[in-house]
Coordinates of C-alpha atoms in Angstrom, one line a residue:
M336 CA 91.4 110.4 87.4
N337 CA 90.6 114.0 87.1
R338 CA 88.9 114.1 90.2
V339 CA 91.7 112.9 92.3
N340 CA 94.0 115.1 90.9
D341 CA 91.7 117.7 92.0
Y342 CA 91.6 117.0 95.6
L343 CA 95.3 116.2 95.2
E344 CA 95.9 119.5 94.1
L345 CA 93.4 121.2 96.8
V346 CA 95.6 119.8 99.6
R347 CA 98.7 120.7 97.8
A348 CA 100.1 117.3 97.6
P349 CA 103.9 117.6 97.1
A350 CA 103.9 119.9 99.8
V351 CA 102.9 117.1 102.2
L352 CA 105.9 115.6 101.9
T353 CA 107.5 118.6 104.1
V354 CA 106.1 117.9 106.7
L355 CA 106.8 113.6 107.3
G356 CA 110.0 114.9 109.0
D357 CA 108.6 116.8 111.9
T358 CA 107.4 113.7 114.2
L359 CA 110.9 112.3 113.3
A360 CA 112.8 115.6 114.2
G361 CA 110.5 115.2 117.8
G362 CA 111.2 111.6 117.9
S363 CA 114.6 112.1 117.7
A364 CA 114.9 114.7 120.3
A365 CA 113.2 112.7 122.7
G366 CA 115.0 109.4 122.1
H367 CA 112.5 107.4 120.2
A368 CA 113.6 104.8 117.9
L369 CA 112.0 105.0 114.3
S370 CA 110.6 101.5 114.7
G371 CA 107.2 99.7 115.6
R372 CA 103.6 101.9 115.6
R373 CA 105.9 104.9 115.7
I374 CA 106.1 104.9 111.6
V375 CA 102.3 105.9 111.7
L376 CA 103.3 109.4 113.1
P377 CA 104.8 110.7 109.9
L378 CA 100.9 109.8 108.1
A379 CA 99.6 111.4 111.0
S380 CA 101.2 114.6 110.3
A381 CA 100.2 114.3 106.8
C382 CA 96.7 113.7 107.5
L383 CA 96.8 117.1 109.5
Y384 CA 98.4 119.1 106.9
A385 CA 96.6 118.4 104.1
G386 CA 93.2 118.9 105.9
G387 CA 95.0 122.3 107.1
M388 CA 95.3 123.0 103.5
A389 CA 91.8 121.8 102.3
L390 CA 90.5 124.2 105.0
N391 CA 92.5 127.1 104.0
D392 CA 91.0 126.8 100.4
Y393 CA 87.5 126.6 102.1
A394 CA 88.4 129.8 104.0
D395 CA 89.9 131.6 101.3
R396 CA 87.6 131.0 98.5
G397 CA 86.1 134.5 98.3
T398 CA 89.9 135.5 98.2
D399 CA 90.7 133.1 95.5
A400 CA 87.9 133.9 93.4
R401 CA 89.5 137.6 92.7
E402 CA 93.1 136.6 92.9
R403 CA 93.4 132.7 92.2
P404 CA 90.4 131.9 90.1
E405 CA 92.5 128.4 88.9
R406 CA 92.2 127.0 92.2
P407 CA 90.0 123.9 92.8
I408 CA 86.7 125.5 94.4
P409 CA 86.7 128.7 92.9
S410 CA 87.3 127.1 89.3
G411 CA 84.3 124.9 90.2
R412 CA 86.0 121.6 90.1
I413 CA 85.4 121.0 94.4
S414 CA 82.4 122.7 95.8
A415 CA 83.2 124.4 99.0
R416 CA 81.1 121.9 101.1
N417 CA 83.3 119.0 99.7
A418 CA 86.4 120.8 100.6
L419 CA 85.3 121.1 104.0
T420 CA 84.2 117.7 104.1
A421 CA 88.0 116.7 102.8
A422 CA 89.3 118.9 105.7
T423 CA 87.3 117.4 108.2
V424 CA 87.6 113.8 107.4
L425 CA 91.5 114.7 107.1
T426 CA 91.6 116.1 110.3
L427 CA 90.0 113.2 112.2
A428 CA 92.4 110.5 110.4
G429 CA 95.3 112.6 111.5
L430 CA 94.1 112.5 115.4
G431 CA 93.4 108.6 115.0
L432 CA 96.9 108.3 113.2
S433 CA 98.4 110.3 116.1
A434 CA 96.8 107.7 118.5
A435 CA 97.7 104.6 116.5
G436 CA 101.3 105.6 116.1
G437 CA 102.2 107.0 119.5
G438 CA 99.6 106.5 122.1
R439 CA 97.6 108.8 124.2
R440 CA 100.6 110.8 124.8
A441 CA 101.0 111.6 121.2
F442 CA 97.4 112.3 120.7
A443 CA 97.6 114.6 123.8
V444 CA 99.5 116.8 121.6
G445 CA 97.8 116.4 118.1
L446 CA 94.6 117.3 119.9
P447 CA 96.2 120.8 120.5
L448 CA 97.8 120.8 117.3
A449 CA 94.3 120.1 115.0
T450 CA 93.0 122.8 117.2
A451 CA 96.0 125.3 116.5
I452 CA 95.5 124.5 112.5
W453 CA 92.1 125.1 112.6
T454 CA 92.0 128.5 114.4
Y455 CA 94.8 129.6 111.9
D456 CA 92.4 129.0 109.0
L457 CA 89.6 130.1 110.4
L458 CA 90.9 133.3 112.5
A459 CA 94.1 134.1 112.7
K460 CA 95.8 133.8 109.1
N461 CA 94.3 136.7 108.1
H462 CA 96.9 138.9 110.6
A463 CA 100.1 139.1 109.2
V464 CA 102.3 138.7 112.8
S465 CA 100.0 136.8 114.5
G466 CA 99.0 134.6 111.3
A467 CA 102.8 133.7 110.9
L468 CA 103.1 132.8 114.9
A469 CA 100.0 130.8 114.4
M470 CA 101.2 128.9 111.8
G471 CA 104.6 128.6 113.6
S472 CA 103.0 126.9 116.3
C473 CA 101.5 124.4 114.4
R474 CA 104.7 123.4 113.1
A475 CA 106.3 123.1 116.5
L476 CA 103.2 121.1 117.7
D477 CA 103.9 118.9 115.1
V478 CA 107.7 118.4 116.1
L479 CA 106.3 118.1 119.6
M480 CA 103.6 115.3 118.6
G481 CA 106.6 113.0 117.5
A482 CA 108.1 113.2 121.1
G483 CA 105.0 112.9 122.8
S484 CA 103.6 114.5 126.1
G485 CA 105.9 113.0 128.6
H486 CA 109.1 114.6 126.2
L487 CA 108.2 118.0 125.5
R488 CA 110.9 119.7 127.0
A489 CA 114.3 117.6 125.0
A490 CA 112.2 118.1 121.9
L491 CA 111.6 121.8 122.7
P492 CA 114.6 123.1 120.7
A493 CA 114.2 121.4 117.6
A494 CA 110.3 122.5 118.0
G495 CA 111.5 125.8 118.0
I496 CA 113.9 125.7 114.9
M497 CA 111.1 124.2 112.8
G498 CA 108.6 126.7 114.1
G499 CA 110.9 129.5 113.4
H500 CA 111.2 128.7 109.8
T501 CA 107.9 128.2 109.3
V502 CA 107.1 131.9 110.6
A503 CA 109.5 133.3 108.6
V504 CA 108.2 131.3 105.1
T505 CA 104.6 132.3 105.9
L506 CA 105.6 136.0 106.5
L507 CA 107.2 135.7 102.6
S508 CA 104.2 133.9 101.3
R509 CA 101.7 136.9 102.5
G510 CA 103.6 138.7 99.5
E511 CA 102.8 136.1 96.6
V512 CA 100.3 138.3 94.9
E513 CA 101.6 142.0 95.7
G514 CA 105.2 141.4 96.6
T515 CA 106.9 141.3 99.9
T516 CA 109.3 144.2 101.3
T517 CA 113.1 144.2 101.2
A518 CA 112.9 144.3 104.8
T519 CA 110.7 141.0 105.5
A520 CA 112.7 138.9 103.0
S521 CA 116.2 140.1 104.2
G522 CA 114.9 139.6 107.9
V523 CA 113.8 136.1 106.6
A524 CA 117.1 135.2 104.7
A525 CA 119.1 136.5 108.0
G526 CA 116.8 134.1 110.2
T527 CA 117.3 131.4 107.8
G528 CA 121.6 131.8 108.8
L529 CA 120.4 132.0 112.3
L530 CA 118.7 128.9 112.3
A531 CA 121.3 126.7 110.5
A532 CA 124.1 128.2 113.0
A533 CA 121.4 127.1 116.0
V534 CA 121.2 123.4 114.6
V535 CA 125.2 123.3 114.5
A536 CA 125.8 125.3 117.9
G537 CA 123.3 122.2 119.7
S538 CA 125.1 119.0 118.1
A539 CA 127.2 116.9 119.8
G540 CA 128.9 113.6 119.9
P541 CA 131.5 112.0 117.0
R542 CA 133.3 114.2 114.8
N543 CA 131.5 112.3 112.0
Q544 CA 127.8 112.9 113.4
V545 CA 128.8 117.0 113.7
L546 CA 130.3 116.8 110.3
A547 CA 126.7 115.2 109.0
V548 CA 124.9 118.1 111.2
F549 CA 126.9 120.6 109.4
A550 CA 126.4 119.2 106.0
A551 CA 122.6 119.3 106.4
S552 CA 122.3 122.7 107.6
A553 CA 124.3 124.1 105.1
A554 CA 122.3 122.0 102.4
Y555 CA 119.0 123.6 104.3
A556 CA 120.9 127.1 103.9
A557 CA 121.3 126.8 100.4
R558 CA 117.9 125.3 99.7
C559 CA 116.2 128.5 100.7
A560 CA 118.6 131.8 101.3
P561 CA 119.6 132.3 97.7
A562 CA 115.6 132.9 96.8
Q563 CA 115.4 134.6 100.2
V564 CA 118.6 137.0 99.0
R565 CA 117.0 137.3 95.5
A566 CA 113.7 138.5 96.9
A567 CA 115.4 141.0 99.3
R568 CA 116.8 142.6 96.2
N569 CA 114.0 143.0 94.0
P570 CA 110.5 142.3 96.4
V571 CA 108.0 141.6 93.6
A572 CA 105.2 138.9 93.6
K573 CA 107.4 136.3 91.3
S574 CA 110.5 136.8 94.1
A575 CA 108.5 136.2 96.8
L576 CA 106.7 133.1 95.6
E577 CA 109.6 131.7 94.5
A578 CA 111.4 132.3 98.1
T579 CA 108.3 130.7 99.6
K580 CA 108.4 127.6 97.8
A581 CA 112.1 127.4 98.3
G582 CA 111.5 127.8 102.0
I583 CA 108.8 125.1 101.8
R584 CA 111.4 122.7 100.4
A585 CA 113.8 123.3 102.5
M586 CA 112.1 121.9 105.5
I587 CA 113.3 118.5 104.7
P588 CA 116.8 119.0 105.3
L589 CA 116.5 121.4 108.0
Q590 CA 114.3 118.1 109.7
A591 CA 117.0 115.6 108.5
A592 CA 119.7 118.2 110.3
L593 CA 117.7 117.7 113.6
T594 CA 117.4 114.2 113.3
L595 CA 121.5 113.8 112.9
R596 CA 122.1 116.2 115.7
H597 CA 120.7 113.1 117.7
G598 CA 122.5 110.5 116.0
N599 CA 119.4 109.3 114.5
L600 CA 120.6 108.0 110.9
A601 CA 117.5 105.8 110.2
A602 CA 115.4 108.6 110.2
A603 CA 117.6 111.1 108.2
G604 CA 118.0 108.2 105.5
V605 CA 114.1 108.2 105.4
L606 CA 114.6 111.9 105.0
A607 CA 116.6 111.9 102.2
S608 CA 114.7 109.4 100.5
V609 CA 111.3 111.9 100.9
D610 CA 114.0 114.6 99.3
L611 CA 114.9 113.0 96.4
L612 CA 111.2 112.0 95.7
G613 CA 110.3 115.7 95.8
M614 CA 112.9 116.4 93.3
I615 CA 111.9 113.7 91.2
L616 CA 108.1 115.2 91.1
R617 CA 109.4 118.5 90.8
S618 CA 111.3 117.5 87.6
R619 CA 108.0 116.1 86.0
P620 CA 106.9 118.3 82.9
R621 CA 105.0 121.4 84.4
S622 CA 101.5 119.8 82.6
S623 CA 101.2 116.7 84.8
R624 CA 102.3 118.5 88.0
I625 CA 100.3 119.9 90.9
S626 CA 100.8 123.2 92.7
E627 CA 102.7 123.3 96.2
S628 CA 101.8 126.7 96.8

């Protein structure tokens, strides 16, 4: 069981929940119902995300030995070779599931997504701006995978919003060890407000639908903006870490708002359940939890 927990920690298992809604948001924008084999696509996202996390620790094993010696690789619980193997297997599984869930049109987006993930972890991540943009492109491509190559234009707004939020979270995450800056945290907090406004501004349809989008967008902002403001006021490492975690968790209500914007109540309901599951997992005693960042 300890071995299983080590691998769950390697892939940041709790954070995997925050990627399940990407393809739901993209599929909703493209007019796809959450039915049939399309229910497999969130699992494709989960595998690709988990593979990226394993690859991240493989690439960071030298830095983690100095800054995070408790991580699975530097602590000796998982070898670098096994971490790389896990990353490879999960990536291939994600690509296979993308084809199974969305056919060749989803696979046509899944392949560049996998390439972008590996490029980020092995090449781009050490550069602040380009690394954040690369990470944002990974999230945007994940949303587009839900739409499929034949409906990319319809899903571009949702992809841009999720990608923009991811860029902001990535910029903040660079301060988890040595602290961030007031300018960075303030800009991220302002960006949260702009993204929430963009979701609401792009909504249409019946009054109840617009109100639901507004509520989900407000929940998104309430989930992450307070921690971002605190980081702006006191940009120490602990504040940056808490703001990063809040930004990761806020992805689920943001995805829900994007699905509601296109009237996909089923997808929004699934995301509400996923969000509740995440809250339950975080409420467990600290000794039994697995890190998400």
